Coordinates of C-alpha atoms and ligand atoms in Angstrom, one line a residue:
M1 CA 0.0 0.0 0.0
A2 CA 1.2 3.5 -0.8
N3 CA 2.4 5.6 2.1
T4 CA 0.3 8.5 3.5
W5 CA 2.7 11.2 4.4
V6 CA 2.0 13.7 7.2
L7 CA 4.1 16.7 7.9
V8 CA 4.7 17.3 11.6
I9 CA 5.7 20.8 12.6
N10 CA 7.0 21.5 16.1
C11 CA 7.8 25.2 16.6
G12 CA 9.6 26.1 19.8
S13 CA 10.7 29.5 20.9
S14 CA 14.0 29.3 19.0
S15 CA 13.7 26.1 16.9
I16 CA 11.5 24.5 14.4
K17 CA 11.5 20.7 14.0
L18 CA 10.1 19.2 10.8
D19 CA 9.3 15.6 10.1
V20 CA 7.5 13.8 7.3
L21 CA 6.2 10.3 8.2
D22 CA 3.6 7.7 7.6
P23 CA 1.5 7.6 10.8
S24 CA 0.4 4.0 10.3
S25 CA 3.8 2.4 9.9
G26 CA 6.0 5.1 11.5
E27 CA 8.2 5.1 8.4
R28 CA 10.0 8.4 7.8
A29 CA 10.0 9.8 4.3
K30 CA 13.3 9.9 2.4
R31 CA 14.7 11.9 -0.5
G32 CA 18.0 11.0 -2.1
G33 CA 18.7 8.6 0.7
R34 CA 18.2 11.4 3.3
T35 CA 15.5 11.1 6.0
L36 CA 13.2 14.1 6.0
S37 CA 13.7 15.1 9.6
G38 CA 15.1 18.6 9.9
K39 CA 15.6 21.3 12.3
V40 CA 15.8 25.1 12.1
E41 CA 18.0 26.4 15.0
R42 CA 18.4 29.9 16.4
V43 CA 15.2 31.2 14.9
G44 CA 15.1 35.0 14.9
K45 CA 18.8 35.2 15.9
P46 CA 22.0 35.7 14.0
G47 CA 23.3 32.3 12.9
C48 CA 19.8 30.9 12.2
R49 CA 20.2 27.8 10.1
F50 CA 18.3 24.8 8.8
A51 CA 19.9 21.4 9.1
L52 CA 18.8 18.3 7.3
G53 CA 21.3 15.6 8.1
E54 CA 24.7 16.9 6.8
H55 CA 23.0 19.4 4.6
A56 CA 22.6 23.0 6.1
V57 CA 21.2 26.2 4.9
E58 CA 22.0 29.6 6.5
L59 CA 18.9 31.7 7.1
D60 CA 20.2 35.0 8.6
S61 CA 18.0 35.8 11.6
A62 CA 14.8 34.6 9.9
D63 CA 11.7 34.5 12.2
H64 CA 9.4 31.5 12.2
A65 CA 7.4 32.6 9.2
A66 CA 10.4 33.6 7.1
A67 CA 12.3 30.4 8.0
L68 CA 9.3 28.2 7.1
A69 CA 8.8 30.1 3.8
R70 CA 12.5 29.5 2.9
V71 CA 12.7 25.9 4.0
L72 CA 9.3 24.2 3.4
P73 CA 9.1 24.2 -0.4
E74 CA 12.4 22.5 -0.9
F75 CA 11.9 20.2 2.1
L76 CA 8.6 18.9 0.7
E77 CA 9.7 18.8 -2.9
G78 CA 8.4 15.6 -4.6
I79 CA 6.5 14.5 -1.5
E80 CA 2.7 14.4 -1.5
V81 CA 1.6 15.3 2.0
A82 CA -1.9 14.5 3.1
A83 CA -2.1 16.5 6.3
V84 CA -0.1 18.7 8.6
G85 CA 0.1 18.1 12.4
H86 CA 1.2 21.0 14.6
R87 CA 2.3 20.5 18.1
V88 CA 0.6 23.1 20.4
V89 CA 1.7 23.2 24.0
H90 CA -1.2 24.7 25.8
G91 CA -4.8 23.8 25.0
G92 CA -6.1 25.2 28.3
A93 CA -9.5 24.0 29.5
R94 CA -10.8 24.4 25.9
F95 CA -9.2 21.6 24.0
N96 CA -9.4 18.1 25.2
R97 CA -8.4 16.5 21.9
A98 CA -6.8 17.4 18.6
V99 CA -8.7 19.7 16.3
R100 CA -8.7 20.8 12.7
I101 CA -7.4 24.3 12.6
D102 CA -9.5 27.2 11.3
E103 CA -9.4 30.9 12.2
A104 CA -11.5 30.4 15.3
V105 CA -9.0 27.7 16.6
E106 CA -6.1 30.1 15.8
T107 CA -7.7 32.8 17.9
Q108 CA -8.3 30.4 20.8
I109 CA -4.7 29.2 20.7
D110 CA -3.7 32.9 20.7
E111 CA -5.9 33.6 23.7
L112 CA -4.3 30.7 25.5
S113 CA -0.9 32.4 25.2
K114 CA -1.5 34.0 28.5
L115 CA -1.2 30.6 30.1
A116 CA 1.9 29.6 28.0
P117 CA 3.6 32.8 26.9
L118 CA 6.8 31.0 25.9
H119 CA 5.2 28.3 23.9
N120 CA 1.9 29.1 22.3
P121 CA 3.1 32.2 20.4
P122 CA 5.8 30.3 18.4
N123 CA 3.4 27.4 17.9
L124 CA 0.9 29.8 16.5
A125 CA 3.4 31.6 14.3
G126 CA 4.3 28.2 12.8
I127 CA 0.6 27.4 12.2
R128 CA -0.1 30.7 10.5
A129 CA 3.0 30.4 8.3
A130 CA 2.3 26.8 7.3
R131 CA -1.4 27.4 6.6
S132 CA -0.5 30.2 4.2
L133 CA 2.2 28.1 2.5
L134 CA 0.1 25.0 2.3
P135 CA -3.4 26.3 2.1
S136 CA -5.0 23.3 0.5
L137 CA -4.0 20.8 3.2
P138 CA -5.9 20.1 6.4
H139 CA -3.9 21.4 9.4
V140 CA -4.5 19.8 12.8
A141 CA -3.5 21.1 16.2
V142 CA -2.3 18.4 18.7
F143 CA -2.1 19.7 22.2
D144 CA 0.4 18.7 24.9
T145 CA -2.3 19.2 27.6
A146 CA -5.1 17.3 25.9
F147 CA -4.2 13.8 27.3
H148 CA -4.4 15.3 30.8
S149 CA -7.9 16.7 30.4
T150 CA -9.1 13.7 32.3
L151 CA -7.3 14.7 35.5
P152 CA -9.8 14.5 38.3
T153 CA -10.6 17.8 40.1
R154 CA -8.6 16.8 43.2
A155 CA -5.4 16.5 41.0
K156 CA -6.3 19.5 38.9
E157 CA -6.8 22.1 41.6
Y158 CA -4.2 24.1 43.6
A159 CA -5.1 25.0 47.1
L160 CA -5.6 28.7 46.2
P161 CA -8.8 30.8 46.7
A162 CA -11.6 29.9 44.3
K163 CA -11.9 33.3 42.8
L164 CA -8.3 33.5 41.8
R165 CA -8.4 30.0 40.3
E166 CA -11.5 30.8 38.3
E167 CA -10.6 34.2 37.1
H168 CA -7.1 33.4 35.8
G169 CA -7.6 29.7 34.8
I170 CA -5.0 28.8 37.4
R171 CA -5.0 25.0 37.7
R172 CA -2.9 22.1 36.7
Y173 CA -3.0 21.2 33.0
G174 CA 0.0 18.8 32.5
F175 CA 2.2 18.5 29.4
H176 CA 4.0 16.0 27.3
G177 CA 0.6 14.4 26.5
P178 CA 1.5 12.9 23.1
S179 CA 4.5 11.2 24.6
H180 CA 2.8 9.8 27.7
R181 CA -0.1 8.5 25.6
W182 CA 2.3 7.0 23.0
V183 CA 4.4 5.1 25.5
A184 CA 1.4 4.0 27.6
T185 CA -0.2 2.6 24.4
T186 CA 3.1 0.9 23.3
A187 CA 3.7 -0.6 26.8
A188 CA 0.2 -2.0 26.8
A189 CA 0.7 -3.6 23.3
H190 CA 4.0 -5.0 24.5
L191 CA 2.4 -6.5 27.6
K192 CA -0.4 -7.9 25.3
S193 CA -2.9 -6.2 27.6
D194 CA -5.6 -3.7 27.0
L195 CA -4.6 -0.3 28.1
R196 CA -8.0 -0.1 29.9
D197 CA -6.9 -2.9 32.2
L198 CA -3.5 -1.3 33.3
R199 CA -2.2 1.1 35.9
L200 CA 0.9 2.7 34.5
I201 CA 3.5 5.2 35.6
T202 CA 5.1 6.8 32.6
C203 CA 8.3 8.8 33.1
H204 CA 9.2 11.1 30.2
L205 CA 12.7 12.3 30.9
G206 CA 14.2 14.6 28.3
N207 CA 15.3 18.2 28.6
G208 CA 11.8 18.7 30.0
A209 CA 10.7 15.9 32.2
S210 CA 7.3 14.8 33.7
V211 CA 5.7 11.7 35.2
C212 CA 2.2 10.6 34.6
A213 CA -0.2 8.2 36.5
V214 CA -2.2 6.5 33.7
E215 CA -5.2 4.7 35.2
Y216 CA -6.9 2.4 32.7
G217 CA -5.9 4.6 29.8
R218 CA -6.6 7.9 31.4
S219 CA -4.2 10.4 32.9
I220 CA -5.2 10.9 36.5
D221 CA -2.2 12.8 37.8
T222 CA 0.9 14.3 36.3
S223 CA 3.9 16.2 37.7
M224 CA 3.8 19.3 35.4
G225 CA 1.1 21.8 36.4
M226 CA -0.2 25.1 35.0
T227 CA 3.2 25.5 33.3
P228 CA 5.9 23.0 32.4
L229 CA 7.9 24.2 35.4
E230 CA 6.4 22.1 38.1
G231 CA 7.5 18.7 39.2
L232 CA 10.7 16.9 38.3
V233 CA 14.2 18.3 38.2
M234 CA 14.8 19.0 34.4
G235 CA 17.7 20.0 32.2
T236 CA 17.5 23.7 33.2
R237 CA 14.2 24.0 35.0
S238 CA 13.9 23.7 38.8
G239 CA 10.7 21.6 39.1
D240 CA 9.2 21.8 42.5
V241 CA 10.4 24.6 44.8
D242 CA 8.9 25.9 48.0
P243 CA 6.9 29.0 46.8
G244 CA 8.3 30.7 49.9
V245 CA 11.8 30.7 48.2
L246 CA 10.4 32.8 45.4
L247 CA 8.7 35.2 47.8
E248 CA 12.0 35.7 49.5
L249 CA 13.8 36.3 46.3
L250 CA 11.2 38.8 45.2
R251 CA 11.5 40.6 48.6
Q252 CA 15.2 40.8 48.1
G253 CA 14.7 42.6 44.8
T254 CA 14.9 39.9 42.2
S255 CA 12.8 41.0 39.2
V256 CA 10.1 38.8 37.7
D257 CA 12.2 38.3 34.5
E258 CA 15.2 37.4 36.5
L259 CA 13.2 34.9 38.5
D260 CA 11.8 33.5 35.2
D261 CA 15.3 33.1 33.8
L262 CA 16.5 31.6 37.1
L263 CA 13.8 28.9 37.3
N264 CA 13.5 28.1 33.6
R265 CA 17.1 28.4 32.4
Q266 CA 19.6 28.4 35.2
S267 CA 18.2 25.7 37.5
G268 CA 17.6 21.9 37.2
L269 CA 20.6 19.7 36.3
A270 CA 22.4 22.7 35.0
G271 CA 22.0 24.7 38.2
L272 CA 22.9 21.8 40.5
S273 CA 25.9 20.5 38.5
G274 CA 27.4 23.7 37.2
V275 CA 28.4 22.0 34.0
G276 CA 25.3 22.4 31.8
N277 CA 22.2 20.3 31.2
D278 CA 23.7 17.4 29.2
L279 CA 23.3 14.4 31.4
R280 CA 26.1 12.6 29.7
D281 CA 28.6 15.2 30.9
I282 CA 27.1 15.1 34.4
E283 CA 27.4 11.3 34.6
A284 CA 31.0 11.4 33.3
R285 CA 32.0 14.1 35.8
A286 CA 30.2 12.4 38.7
A287 CA 32.1 9.2 37.9
E288 CA 35.3 11.2 38.3
G289 CA 34.2 12.3 41.7
D290 CA 32.7 15.8 41.0
E291 CA 30.5 16.5 44.0
A292 CA 28.2 19.0 42.4
C293 CA 27.5 16.5 39.6
R294 CA 26.9 13.7 42.1
L295 CA 24.4 15.9 43.9
A296 CA 22.6 16.7 40.6
L297 CA 22.1 12.9 40.0
Q298 CA 21.0 12.4 43.6
V299 CA 18.4 15.2 43.6
F300 CA 17.1 14.2 40.1
T301 CA 16.6 10.5 41.0
H302 CA 15.3 11.2 44.5
R303 CA 12.6 13.5 43.1
L304 CA 11.6 11.0 40.5
R305 CA 11.5 8.1 43.0
K306 CA 9.3 10.2 45.2
Y307 CA 6.8 10.9 42.4
I308 CA 6.8 7.2 41.4
G309 CA 5.9 6.3 45.0
A310 CA 3.3 8.9 45.2
Y311 CA 1.7 7.8 41.9
A312 CA 1.7 4.2 43.0
A313 CA -0.4 5.4 45.9
V314 CA -2.6 7.5 43.7
L315 CA -3.2 4.5 41.4
G316 CA -3.6 2.1 44.3
G317 CA -0.9 -0.2 42.8
V318 CA 1.1 -0.2 39.6
D319 CA 1.4 -2.8 36.8
A320 CA 4.3 -1.2 34.9
I321 CA 6.7 1.7 35.3
V322 CA 7.8 3.1 31.9
F323 CA 11.0 5.1 31.1
T324 CA 11.2 7.3 28.0
G325 CA 12.8 10.5 26.5
G326 CA 16.5 11.1 25.9
I327 CA 17.4 10.3 29.5
G328 CA 14.8 7.6 30.2
E329 CA 15.7 5.7 27.1
N330 CA 19.5 6.0 27.4
S331 CA 20.6 6.4 31.0
A332 CA 20.9 3.1 32.7
L333 CA 22.4 4.9 35.7
I334 CA 19.3 7.2 36.2
R335 CA 17.0 4.2 35.9
H336 CA 19.1 2.2 38.3
R337 CA 19.2 4.9 40.9
T338 CA 15.5 5.8 40.5
L339 CA 14.4 2.2 41.0
Q340 CA 16.4 1.6 44.2
R341 CA 14.2 0.7 47.2
L342 CA 11.0 0.2 45.2
E343 CA 10.9 -3.6 45.9
F344 CA 7.9 -2.9 48.2
L345 CA 6.0 -2.0 45.0
G346 CA 7.0 -5.4 43.6
A347 CA 9.5 -3.6 41.2
R348 CA 12.7 -5.6 40.9
L349 CA 15.3 -4.3 38.5
D350 CA 17.4 -6.7 36.6
E351 CA 20.8 -4.9 36.5
D352 CA 22.1 -6.7 33.5
K353 CA 19.0 -6.1 31.4
N354 CA 19.0 -2.5 32.5
R355 CA 22.6 -2.0 31.5
D356 CA 22.1 -3.7 28.1
A357 CA 18.8 -2.1 27.2
K358 CA 19.2 -0.7 23.7
L359 CA 16.2 0.5 21.7
S360 CA 15.9 0.6 18.0
A361 CA 13.2 1.2 15.4
E362 CA 12.7 -2.6 15.2
A363 CA 12.8 -3.0 19.0
P364 CA 11.2 0.1 20.6
V365 CA 10.6 -1.6 24.0
A366 CA 13.0 -3.3 26.4
E367 CA 12.1 -5.1 29.6
I368 CA 14.5 -4.4 32.5
H369 CA 12.8 -6.2 35.4
E370 CA 13.7 -9.5 36.9
A371 CA 11.7 -12.5 35.8
H372 CA 9.6 -12.7 39.0
S373 CA 9.1 -8.9 39.4
R374 CA 5.4 -8.2 40.0
T375 CA 5.7 -4.8 38.4
H376 CA 7.0 -4.6 34.9
L377 CA 9.8 -2.2 34.3
L378 CA 10.0 -1.0 30.7
V379 CA 12.1 1.3 28.5
V380 CA 10.0 2.5 25.6
A381 CA 11.1 4.7 22.7
T382 CA 8.8 7.7 22.5
D383 CA 7.7 9.0 19.1
E384 CA 5.9 12.3 19.6
A385 CA 6.0 13.1 15.9
R386 CA 4.2 9.9 15.1
A387 CA 1.6 10.5 17.8
I388 CA 0.9 13.9 16.4
A389 CA 0.9 12.6 12.8
Q390 CA -1.7 9.9 13.8
D391 CA -4.0 12.5 15.3
A392 CA -3.6 14.7 12.2
A393 CA -4.2 11.9 9.7
H394 CA -7.2 10.7 11.6
L395 CA -9.0 14.0 11.9
A396 CA -8.1 14.9 8.3
K397 CA -9.7 11.6 7.1
L398 CA -12.9 12.1 9.2
D399 CA -13.2 15.7 7.9
D400 CA -12.7 14.5 4.4
Q401 CA -15.5 12.0 4.8
V402 CA -17.7 14.7 6.2
E403 CA -16.9 17.1 3.4
R404 CA -17.6 14.4 0.8
G405 CA -20.9 13.7 2.5
L406 CA -20.1 10.2 3.5
S407 CA -20.3 10.7 7.1
I408 CA -22.1 12.9 9.6
P409 CA -20.6 14.3 12.8
I410 CA -22.4 13.0 15.9
A411 CA -23.0 15.1 19.0
I412 CA -24.1 13.6 22.3
S413 CA -26.8 15.8 23.9
A414 CA -26.8 15.4 27.7
R415 CA -29.9 16.2 29.7
H416 CA -30.9 19.8 29.5
I417 CA -33.7 22.4 30.0
H418 CA -35.2 25.1 27.7
L419 CA -37.1 27.8 29.6
T420 CA -39.5 30.7 28.8
D421 CA -38.7 34.2 30.0
E422 CA -41.3 33.9 32.7
A423 CA -39.8 30.6 34.0
V424 CA -36.3 32.2 34.1
E425 CA -37.7 34.9 36.4
A426 CA -39.6 32.5 38.6
L427 CA -36.6 30.3 39.1
F428 CA -33.7 32.8 39.1
G429 CA -35.4 36.0 40.3
E430 CA -37.1 39.0 38.8
G431 CA -35.3 40.6 35.8
H432 CA -32.8 37.7 35.6
Q433 CA -31.2 37.1 32.2
L434 CA -29.6 33.8 31.2
T435 CA -25.8 33.9 31.2
P436 CA -24.2 32.2 28.2
R437 CA -21.4 29.8 29.2
K438 CA -20.5 28.0 26.0
E439 CA -21.7 28.2 22.4
L440 CA -23.3 25.0 21.1
S441 CA -22.7 23.7 17.6
Q442 CA -26.0 24.8 16.2
P443 CA -25.8 28.5 15.5
G444 CA -27.3 30.8 18.1
Q445 CA -27.7 28.1 20.7
Y446 CA -25.7 28.1 23.9
A447 CA -25.3 26.4 27.2
C448 CA -25.9 28.7 30.2
E449 CA -24.1 29.1 33.5
E450 CA -27.5 28.4 35.1
T451 CA -28.5 24.9 36.3
L452 CA -31.6 23.6 38.0
T453 CA -32.7 20.6 40.0
V454 CA -35.4 18.5 38.3
V455 CA -37.7 16.7 40.7
G456 CA -39.9 13.8 39.8
P457 CA -42.1 11.5 42.0
K458 CA -39.2 9.0 42.7
G459 CA -36.0 11.1 42.6
Q460 CA -34.2 14.1 41.3
L461 CA -31.5 15.1 38.9
D462 CA -29.1 17.8 40.2
R463 CA -27.4 20.5 38.2
V464 CA -29.2 20.0 35.0
R465 CA -27.9 22.6 32.5
V466 CA -30.2 25.3 31.1
L467 CA -29.8 26.0 27.4
G468 CA -30.4 29.4 25.8
P469 CA -31.9 31.4 24.3
T470 CA -35.3 31.3 26.0
R471 CA -38.2 29.8 24.1
G472 CA -41.9 30.0 23.9
K473 CA -42.4 26.7 25.9
N474 CA -40.6 25.1 28.8
Q475 CA -39.1 21.7 27.9
V476 CA -36.9 19.3 29.8
E477 CA -35.0 16.7 27.7
V478 CA -33.7 13.7 29.5
A479 CA -32.5 10.2 28.6
R480 CA -34.4 7.0 29.5
T481 CA -32.0 6.3 32.4
D482 CA -32.9 9.7 33.8
E483 CA -36.6 8.9 33.6
F484 CA -36.1 5.8 35.8
K485 CA -34.4 8.0 38.4
L486 CA -37.2 10.6 38.3
G487 CA -39.9 7.9 38.3
V488 CA -41.6 9.4 35.2
D489 CA -42.4 7.8 31.8
A490 CA -41.7 10.5 29.2
P491 CA -42.6 10.0 25.6
V492 CA -40.1 10.1 22.7
R493 CA -40.8 13.4 21.0
D494 CA -39.4 15.9 18.6
S495 CA -38.2 19.0 20.3
G496 CA -41.1 21.5 20.8
D497 CA -43.8 18.8 20.8
T498 CA -44.6 18.6 24.5
K499 CA -48.3 18.0 24.3
D500 CA -49.6 15.5 26.9
S501 CA -46.1 14.9 28.2
P502 CA -45.6 14.5 31.9
G503 CA -44.7 17.5 34.2
V504 CA -41.8 17.8 36.6
T505 CA -40.8 20.3 39.3
L506 CA -37.9 22.6 38.6
I507 CA -36.0 24.0 41.6
G508 CA -33.8 27.1 41.1
P509 CA -32.0 29.4 43.5
K510 CA -34.9 31.9 43.7
G511 CA -37.9 29.6 43.5
S512 CA -39.5 26.5 42.1
L513 CA -41.8 25.8 39.3
T514 CA -44.1 22.9 38.7
L515 CA -44.6 22.2 35.0
E516 CA -47.9 20.7 33.8
S517 CA -46.1 19.1 30.9
G518 CA -42.7 19.4 29.2
L519 CA -40.6 16.3 30.0
I520 CA -39.6 14.5 26.9
C521 CA -37.0 12.1 25.7
A522 CA -35.7 13.8 22.5
R523 CA -36.1 11.9 19.3
R524 CA -32.8 11.3 17.6
H525 CA -32.4 13.7 14.7
I526 CA -30.0 15.1 12.2
H527 CA -29.6 18.8 11.6
M528 CA -28.7 19.8 8.1
T529 CA -28.7 22.6 5.6
P530 CA -30.8 22.4 2.4
A531 CA -27.5 21.8 0.5
D532 CA -26.8 18.8 2.8
A533 CA -30.3 17.5 2.3
E534 CA -29.9 17.6 -1.5
R535 CA -26.6 15.8 -1.3
F536 CA -28.1 13.0 0.9
G537 CA -31.3 12.9 -1.1
V538 CA -33.6 13.6 1.8
K539 CA -36.0 16.3 2.8
N540 CA -37.2 17.9 6.0
K541 CA -39.1 15.5 8.3
D542 CA -37.9 12.4 6.5
V543 CA -37.2 9.5 8.8
V544 CA -34.0 7.6 8.1
E545 CA -31.7 4.9 9.5
V546 CA -28.2 5.7 10.5
A547 CA -25.5 3.2 10.8
I548 CA -22.8 3.8 13.4
D549 CA -19.5 2.1 12.8
S550 CA -18.0 1.5 16.2
E551 CA -15.5 -0.9 17.5
G552 CA -17.2 -4.2 18.3
R553 CA -20.7 -2.5 18.8
D554 CA -21.9 -1.4 15.4
L555 CA -25.4 -0.2 15.7
V556 CA -28.1 1.0 13.3
F557 CA -30.4 3.6 14.6
G558 CA -33.9 3.7 13.1
D559 CA -36.5 6.5 13.5
V560 CA -33.9 9.2 12.9
L561 CA -35.7 12.5 12.0
I562 CA -34.2 14.8 9.4
R563 CA -34.4 18.5 10.3
V564 CA -33.5 20.9 7.5
S565 CA -32.9 24.6 7.8
D566 CA -30.3 27.0 6.4
K567 CA -29.6 28.0 10.1
Y568 CA -28.4 24.5 10.9
H569 CA -25.1 22.9 10.6
L570 CA -24.7 19.2 9.7
E571 CA -24.8 17.1 12.9
M572 CA -26.6 14.1 14.3
H573 CA -27.9 14.5 17.9
I574 CA -28.4 11.5 20.1
D575 CA -28.7 11.3 23.9
T576 CA -26.3 9.8 26.4
D577 CA -28.0 6.4 26.5
E578 CA -27.8 6.1 22.8
G579 CA -24.2 7.3 22.7
N580 CA -23.3 4.6 25.3
A581 CA -25.2 1.9 23.5
A582 CA -23.3 2.6 20.3
E583 CA -20.0 2.5 22.3
I584 CA -19.0 6.0 21.2
T585 CA -15.9 6.1 23.3
P586 CA -12.5 7.8 23.1
G587 CA -11.3 4.4 21.7
M588 CA -13.4 5.1 18.6
G589 CA -11.0 7.5 17.0
A590 CA -11.9 11.0 17.5
A591 CA -15.3 10.1 18.7
M592 CA -15.4 11.1 22.4
L593 CA -17.9 10.1 25.0
P594 CA -17.8 13.0 27.4
D595 CA -16.7 12.1 30.9
N596 CA -19.1 12.4 33.7
E597 CA -18.3 16.0 34.5
T598 CA -18.9 17.1 31.0
F599 CA -22.0 15.0 30.8
Q600 CA -23.7 16.9 33.6
D601 CA -22.9 20.1 31.9
G602 CA -25.6 19.5 29.4
M603 CA -23.5 20.4 26.4
L604 CA -23.7 19.1 23.0
I605 CA -20.4 17.5 22.4
P606 CA -19.5 17.1 18.7
T607 CA -17.9 13.7 18.6
K608 CA -17.1 13.3 14.9
G609 CA -18.1 9.7 14.9
T610 CA -18.5 7.9 11.7
A611 CA -22.3 7.9 11.1
R612 CA -23.2 6.8 7.6
L613 CA -26.6 7.7 6.4
R614 CA -28.4 4.7 4.8
L615 CA -30.5 6.1 2.1
R616 CA -33.2 3.6 2.7
S617 CA -35.4 6.3 4.1
T618 CA -39.1 5.9 5.0
R619 CA -41.1 9.0 4.5
F620 CA -43.8 10.1 6.9
D621 CA -45.4 13.4 6.1
Ligands
ADP701 P1 14.0 17.1 24.5 O1 13.2 17.2 25.7 O2 14.8 18.3 24.2 O3 13.4 16.4 23.4 P2 15.6 14.6 24.7 O4 14.4 13.7 25.0 O5 16.3 14.5 23.5 O6 15.2 16.1 25.0 O7 16.6 14.4 25.9 C1 17.7 15.1 26.1 C2 18.5 14.6 27.3 O8 18.8 13.2 27.1 C3 19.8 15.3 27.5 O9 19.9 15.6 28.9 C4 20.8 14.3 27.2 O10 22.0 14.4 27.9 C5 20.1 13.0 27.5 N1 20.8 11.8 26.9 C6 20.8 11.6 25.6 N2 21.5 10.4 25.4 C7 22.0 10.0 26.6 C8 22.8 8.9 27.0 N3 23.3 8.0 26.2 N4 23.1 8.9 28.3 C9 22.6 9.8 29.2 N5 21.8 10.8 28.8 C10 21.5 10.9 27.5

């Protein structure tokens, strides 16, 4: 089969890394015997140059845009690229998975620069330049933070006042997501286990370093926080420091920029050892008896061991500890020191295997535990470029199907409430206006900050999200499972058709309201524009069947109503029960089942599943 090439662009503050690879096989593209893996160094400074193997081009102080404009055409000559994947460091609370880039996404990445001032601006500069140089290709943003969007609140929050946290987005986000995800997946495959059955601790040790507790495939804690400065000792970054130290330095007159430079560039292995950040030099000097270098190794491995112990406790046990990154993959000494005294976790290092562990493209995993070690100890080659390329290829393919009309994005609609103006006043107080919280996919619709308790004869549903704008009729849309909880049997209806449906009581902060009717289970439907309808050969109010291709749980939904309006945007809406039944899970490519928190938010979550419309439609008029 022919290769599908994906260009991966990783723009740092002073470098640009470029790779062209096939995401399925991992094969790197070659031209004239030379692997297409290049790097621009010293971006924006004198001496800026592009190196591709031995071949180098001087670029005189070019910035990101100028460097890419000079380098890309020649770099890609003769190679047909299907998609471009861009590494973006900070996705904030907004992006929990990779996305296809458009202007709106660029703006959001720009807005997130306040959380990552060193990283997002160069990432964005690369995106803008590449999109203008390669306008016909799909460009996808892959976020470092996305893998950690599953962090539970207890791991996400700092013990700071609520107001401060909310106003400034101060919380833990985590980084190195593509690497942690890649090595966790590779380790599971090596262990011939399902990632969803494993508790893993992945240690990414490069110039930047972080540890991640991966519980059944989800990141539940990680050592980097709001910025990539928290946690482990790194090449030049301090990792954890008592915040009191910083206060003291500020009091003594150190400026914010000096502090930034101190913590990000003068600390870590470089600061401890005094000989720079290259671990090979530090190891060599330590072996010769250099005390500062010995200390650097001790502090580095002590901190890492401490995190491993902590994450074993957080996970309630650990099946495998994984080492990766330049240091994790190459330094037997660091692995040896780190894994001392972890026998109580059932982790027994085989010294010979550790010393001899050598990874290659053919053998990207090495086992370094003793035969009877309860916990597996693995060295795994990371491949962030391939992880990014896979996301890019996957999204580009789905979007292509959508564009060609072969597939329809699916959105899961969690329980929610539509209110009249009068009901809003009765429940939230006189003169109250709904506060938009998040735009929904259908134009003009939004989820509100406001939530209500819905009470039925048997039970209640808390924090049910109100959707705006207000409507002419009150309507509560729930799933079957919710009806059991409430003790009400609601009919399956089209939105707006609440005649003879049961009532429920709504409780808000300023009052309650008992509805005579209005509780329905929304009929599954597809929103589309007249142009979509023409393409699919259907018309408004047609009822069709939709096949969902999911892993191991393919499902055909009947009774799916077509709703056509030029105000709509192509999307199928199903409820949470239906989403679960069709196994729309993160495992199903880009199709995401919202986690419980998001669920209760009452959002419509576009999942980009692969719904194919079967054109065997039955018409009722
Ligand atoms: P980055 O985070 O920049 O991608 P890498 O993952 O390439 O960094 O890791 C760089 C680190 O790996 C450096 O500290 C380097 O000294 C270390 N390293 C690379 N090879 C070896 C080796 N053979 N022994 C010890 N350390 C090594």
